[in-house]
Short mmCIF file of C-alpha atoms in Angstrom, two decimals:
data_model
loop_
_atom_site.label_atom_id
_atom_site.label_comp_id
_atom_site.label_asym_id
_atom_site.label_seq_id
_atom_site.Cartn_x
_atom_site.Cartn_y
_atom_site.Cartn_z
CA MET A 1 21.93 -186.73 194.92
CA SER A 2 25.09 -186.67 192.85
CA GLN A 3 27.98 -188.98 193.62
CA ASN A 4 29.46 -188.58 197.10
CA LEU A 5 33.20 -188.31 197.52
CA LEU A 6 35.36 -190.38 199.85
CA ALA A 7 38.94 -189.23 200.24
CA ASP A 8 41.98 -190.23 202.28
CA GLY A 9 42.18 -186.71 203.66
CA ILE A 10 41.02 -183.14 203.24
CA THR A 11 43.84 -182.43 200.76
CA ASP A 12 42.55 -185.03 198.30
CA LEU A 13 38.95 -183.87 198.69
CA LEU A 14 39.84 -180.22 198.12
CA ARG A 15 42.02 -181.03 195.14
CA THR A 16 39.14 -182.97 193.57
CA GLU A 17 36.59 -180.22 194.24
CA LEU A 18 38.83 -177.36 193.15
CA SER A 19 39.89 -179.14 189.97
CA ALA A 20 36.24 -179.59 188.99
CA ALA A 21 34.92 -176.29 190.33
CA PRO A 22 33.56 -173.51 188.11
CA THR A 23 34.97 -170.02 188.22
CA GLU A 24 33.75 -169.13 191.74
CA SER A 25 32.85 -171.16 194.82
CA TYR A 26 32.24 -170.71 198.54
CA LEU A 27 34.06 -172.56 201.26
CA VAL A 28 32.01 -172.02 204.41
CA ASN A 29 33.04 -172.65 208.04
CA PRO A 30 36.07 -174.83 207.31
CA SER A 31 38.22 -176.25 210.11
CA ARG A 32 41.69 -174.82 210.71
CA GLU A 33 43.21 -177.78 208.89
CA THR A 34 40.89 -177.24 205.93
CA ILE A 35 41.85 -173.56 205.70
CA GLU A 36 45.53 -174.53 205.67
CA GLU A 37 44.99 -177.18 203.02
CA LEU A 38 42.86 -174.86 200.88
CA VAL A 39 45.72 -172.37 200.68
CA SER A 40 48.24 -175.15 200.08
CA VAL A 41 46.24 -176.85 197.32
CA MET A 42 45.29 -173.61 195.57
CA SER A 43 48.96 -172.58 195.59
CA THR A 44 49.89 -175.72 193.65
CA LEU A 45 47.19 -175.41 190.96
CA GLU A 46 48.22 -173.80 187.71
CA SER A 47 44.84 -172.09 187.28
CA PRO A 48 42.94 -172.26 190.58
CA PRO A 49 39.26 -171.32 190.59
CA SER A 50 38.09 -168.32 192.58
CA VAL A 51 37.13 -169.20 196.15
CA ASN A 52 35.28 -167.06 198.67
CA LEU A 53 36.37 -168.25 202.11
CA LEU A 54 33.79 -167.51 204.81
CA ALA A 55 34.71 -168.41 208.39
CA ALA A 56 34.73 -167.24 211.99
CA GLU A 57 37.54 -164.80 212.81
CA ARG A 58 39.29 -166.89 215.49
CA PRO A 59 40.25 -169.89 213.34
CA LEU A 60 41.32 -167.57 210.54
CA LYS A 61 43.64 -165.67 212.90
CA ASP A 62 45.04 -168.91 214.31
CA VAL A 63 45.89 -170.22 210.85
CA MET A 64 47.24 -166.92 209.53
CA ASP A 65 49.67 -166.64 212.46
CA ASP A 66 51.78 -169.00 210.37
CA PHE A 67 53.79 -166.86 207.95
CA ILE A 68 54.03 -169.67 205.41
CA ILE A 69 50.25 -170.03 205.13
CA ALA A 70 49.54 -166.30 205.42
CA SER A 71 52.04 -165.24 202.75
CA ARG A 72 50.72 -167.88 200.34
CA ALA A 73 47.17 -166.73 201.05
CA ALA A 74 48.28 -163.16 200.35
CA ASN A 75 49.64 -164.36 197.00
CA LEU A 76 46.26 -165.86 196.12
CA ILE A 77 44.44 -162.71 197.21
CA ALA A 78 46.78 -160.56 195.11
CA ASP A 79 46.11 -162.86 192.15
CA GLY A 80 42.38 -162.35 192.60
CA VAL A 81 41.51 -166.02 193.18
CA LEU A 82 40.94 -165.94 196.95
CA ALA A 83 38.81 -163.62 199.07
CA ILE A 84 38.37 -164.00 202.84
CA ARG A 85 35.55 -162.63 204.98
CA THR A 86 34.45 -163.30 208.53
CA VAL A 87 31.08 -164.19 209.97
CA GLU A 88 30.11 -164.23 213.65
CA ASN A 89 27.74 -167.21 213.50
CA PRO A 90 28.84 -169.63 210.80
CA PRO A 91 26.72 -172.71 210.05
CA GLU A 92 27.51 -175.91 211.93
CA ASN A 93 28.68 -177.79 208.85
CA ALA A 94 31.66 -177.09 206.64
CA LEU A 95 30.32 -176.57 203.13
CA PHE A 96 31.71 -176.22 199.64
CA VAL A 97 29.15 -174.42 197.49
CA THR A 98 29.35 -174.00 193.71
CA ASP A 99 26.78 -173.09 191.07
CA ASP A 100 26.14 -176.80 190.51
CA GLU A 101 26.36 -178.54 193.87
CA VAL A 102 26.62 -178.28 197.62
CA VAL A 103 29.15 -180.49 199.38
CA ALA A 104 29.09 -181.05 203.15
CA ILE A 105 32.60 -181.89 204.36
CA VAL A 106 32.55 -184.59 207.04
CA ALA A 107 35.68 -185.98 208.70
CA ALA A 108 35.85 -189.42 210.30
CA GLY A 109 39.34 -189.95 211.64
CA GLU A 110 41.76 -189.59 208.76
CA THR A 111 39.07 -190.23 206.16
CA VAL A 112 37.03 -187.34 204.77
CA ALA A 113 33.74 -187.57 202.93
CA GLY A 114 32.09 -185.02 200.70
CA LEU A 115 28.33 -185.56 201.00
CA THR A 116 27.08 -184.03 197.79
CA THR A 117 23.78 -182.86 196.36
CA ASP A 118 23.14 -181.32 192.96
CA ASP A 119 19.40 -180.83 193.48
CA GLU A 120 18.82 -177.68 191.46
CA ALA A 121 16.39 -175.98 193.83
CA PHE A 122 18.50 -176.75 196.92
CA VAL A 123 21.72 -175.60 195.28
CA GLU A 124 20.11 -172.37 194.09
CA SER A 125 18.72 -171.68 197.57
CA ALA A 126 22.10 -172.34 199.21
CA ARG A 127 23.87 -170.17 196.70
CA GLU A 128 21.49 -167.27 197.24
CA ARG A 129 21.87 -167.59 201.01
CA TYR A 130 25.67 -167.46 200.95
CA ASP A 131 25.68 -164.70 198.35
CA ALA A 132 23.67 -162.63 200.85
CA ILE A 133 25.83 -163.61 203.84
CA TRP A 134 28.97 -162.82 201.87
CA GLU A 135 27.76 -159.34 200.94
CA SER A 136 27.21 -158.42 204.59
CA ALA A 137 30.33 -160.15 205.96
CA ASP A 138 33.45 -158.26 207.06
CA GLU A 139 36.64 -158.54 205.07
CA PHE A 140 39.38 -160.37 206.95
CA GLY A 141 42.36 -158.09 207.50
CA LEU A 142 45.38 -160.09 206.36
CA ARG A 143 48.41 -157.91 207.02
CA THR A 144 51.05 -160.37 205.78
CA PRO A 145 52.61 -159.38 202.43
CA PRO A 146 52.48 -161.84 199.51
CA LEU A 147 55.36 -164.31 199.46
CA THR A 148 56.26 -163.35 195.89
CA GLU A 149 56.67 -159.74 197.00
CA VAL A 150 58.81 -160.79 199.96
CA ARG A 151 61.11 -162.79 197.69
CA GLU A 152 61.34 -160.21 194.92
CA THR A 153 62.02 -157.24 197.18
CA LEU A 154 64.46 -159.16 199.36
CA SER A 155 66.46 -159.95 196.23
CA SER A 156 66.32 -156.42 194.82
CA ASP A 157 66.61 -154.41 198.06
CA ILE A 158 69.05 -156.62 200.01
CA SER A 159 70.75 -159.27 197.89
CA GLU A 160 69.96 -162.27 195.74
CA ALA A 161 72.02 -164.50 198.05
CA THR A 162 69.94 -163.42 201.06
CA ALA A 163 66.71 -164.07 199.15
CA THR A 164 67.93 -167.54 198.15
CA ASP A 165 68.85 -168.37 201.74
CA PHE A 166 65.44 -167.09 202.91
CA ASP A 167 63.72 -169.43 200.43
CA GLU A 168 65.78 -172.41 201.54
CA VAL A 169 65.17 -171.77 205.23
CA LEU A 170 61.43 -171.37 204.64
CA ALA A 171 61.32 -174.57 202.57
CA SER A 172 62.90 -176.49 205.45
CA LEU A 173 60.12 -175.48 207.87
CA GLN A 174 56.68 -177.01 208.35
CA THR A 175 55.40 -173.84 210.02
CA ALA A 176 56.76 -170.35 210.68
CA ARG A 177 54.97 -169.17 213.81
CA GLY A 178 57.78 -168.34 216.20
CA ASN A 179 56.03 -170.09 219.10
CA GLY A 180 58.16 -173.21 219.20
CA ASP A 181 56.61 -174.67 216.06
CA GLY A 182 58.96 -172.82 213.74
CA LEU A 183 60.96 -169.62 213.49
CA ASP A 184 58.93 -166.52 212.71
CA GLU A 185 59.50 -164.40 209.61
CA VAL A 186 61.51 -161.70 211.44
CA THR A 187 63.88 -164.24 212.99
CA ILE A 188 64.36 -165.93 209.61
CA SER A 189 65.06 -162.58 207.95
CA LEU A 190 67.66 -161.64 210.57
CA LEU A 191 69.39 -165.02 210.42
CA VAL A 192 69.76 -165.01 206.64
CA ALA A 193 70.83 -161.36 206.76
CA ALA A 194 73.48 -162.28 209.34
CA LYS A 195 74.59 -165.22 207.21
CA ASN A 196 75.28 -162.75 204.39
CA GLY A 197 76.71 -159.92 206.50
CA GLU A 198 73.91 -157.45 205.80
CA LEU A 199 73.24 -154.29 207.79
CA LEU A 200 70.53 -154.28 210.45
CA TYR A 201 69.31 -150.92 209.11
CA ASP A 202 68.83 -152.34 205.60
CA ILE A 203 67.00 -155.52 206.59
CA SER A 204 64.75 -153.76 209.09
CA LYS A 205 63.91 -150.95 206.63
CA TRP A 206 63.09 -153.57 203.99
CA GLY A 207 60.88 -155.45 206.43
CA GLU A 208 58.99 -152.33 207.47
CA ASP A 209 58.60 -151.07 203.89
CA ILE A 210 56.88 -154.27 202.70
CA GLY A 211 54.77 -154.63 205.84
CA LEU A 212 56.54 -157.65 207.29
CA ALA A 213 57.16 -156.02 210.70
CA SER A 214 58.19 -152.70 212.17
CA LYS A 215 61.79 -151.60 212.63
CA ALA A 216 61.18 -151.80 216.37
CA THR A 217 60.19 -155.48 216.06
CA PHE A 218 63.34 -156.20 214.06
CA SER A 219 65.42 -154.39 216.69
CA ARG A 220 63.84 -156.29 219.61
CA THR A 221 64.29 -159.62 217.84
CA LYS A 222 67.91 -158.76 217.02
CA THR A 223 68.58 -158.02 220.67
CA LYS A 224 67.01 -161.33 221.74
CA LEU A 225 69.04 -163.32 219.20
CA GLU A 226 72.20 -161.44 220.15
CA ASP A 227 71.65 -162.05 223.86
CA MET A 228 71.25 -165.78 223.11
CA GLY A 229 74.42 -165.86 221.04
CA LEU A 230 72.81 -166.67 217.69
CA ILE A 231 73.91 -163.48 216.00
CA ASP A 232 76.58 -160.88 216.58
CA THR A 233 77.05 -157.33 215.32
CA GLU A 234 79.88 -155.01 214.41
CA LYS A 235 79.75 -151.25 213.96
CA VAL A 236 80.14 -149.91 210.44
CA PRO A 237 81.03 -146.19 210.30
CA ILE A 238 79.09 -143.97 207.90
CA ASP A 239 79.78 -140.44 206.65
CA VAL A 240 77.02 -138.80 208.71
CA GLY A 241 75.29 -140.01 211.86
CA ARG A 242 75.75 -142.95 214.16
CA PRO A 243 77.56 -146.07 212.91
CA ARG A 244 75.31 -148.82 211.60
CA LEU A 245 75.38 -152.43 212.70
CA ARG A 246 76.48 -155.27 210.45
CA LEU A 247 74.82 -158.57 211.32
CA MET A 248 76.90 -161.74 211.64
CA LEU A 249 76.15 -165.25 212.80
CA GLY A 250 77.28 -165.62 216.38
CA ASP A 251 77.62 -169.39 216.75
CA GLU A 252 79.95 -171.74 214.88
CA ARG A 253 77.16 -174.28 214.51
CA LEU A 254 75.14 -171.74 212.54
CA GLU A 255 78.17 -170.71 210.49
CA ASP A 256 78.78 -174.33 209.52
CA ALA A 257 75.14 -175.05 208.67
CA ASP A 258 73.85 -175.06 205.10
CA SER A 259 70.85 -172.83 204.42
CA ASP A 260 68.40 -175.73 204.58
CA GLN A 261 69.82 -176.69 208.01
CA LEU A 262 69.96 -173.18 209.43
CA ALA A 263 66.44 -173.25 210.86
CA ASN A 264 66.89 -176.60 212.64
CA VAL A 265 70.19 -175.50 214.18
CA ALA A 266 68.71 -172.14 215.24
CA GLN A 267 65.65 -173.81 216.79
CA SER A 268 67.91 -176.20 218.69
CA LEU A 269 69.96 -173.30 220.05
CA LEU A 270 66.86 -171.29 220.98
CA SER A 271 65.38 -174.19 222.93
CA SER A 272 68.59 -175.18 224.73
#
């Protein structure tokens, strides 16, 4: 047995393992928290190792409902350092498997242990097993665009000011699920567009073009926010066709809020 690891939490354990990992590893059957922390830790490493994430579909979907986590994961996938596949019957234990060792991840309250073996025969057997499982596993369909693409296209297609406000709103949130735990990505996009007086047509076309959400979803969300008084619209005539709608903030409390406060104010208004 090689030296076991005892960490204050899963973040510390993952950071230790990823920093010492070779070029490619498996993370098998992680908890929802571990999936979140894997994406978070890998996003902070200058040169993260390649990780094959193998898990049941349900926890993956639950975690990737959060735009912040999903868009960062999409960044890592685009960079070629993260791959995600699903398996119907994952093993009972959460495992981190490299070419040199197998680590069983065991949580006890807030403390996490990595029970480690570097027995050559055992590690080789485990590696061969998960190589085979990986080859037959289904790729997880992550539809969220990479966060870098969201930022870059928002700046180029809409405006740099809107992109900056989007970044600041996102940075102020712990999650972006739209279920009471944070505003979703469409609501955030509409609010920062309204803050900068952008057209509904432009922001919804941008969102659909990059795969953030359909124009219909943007329209429904706009109507909901307008009905609740968070945003307002005014008609802007164009040379041909129906007038387009300019988005504006519809509440003085939102107008007075800085970008990093916009989400908290909006959440308060939505829940009142």
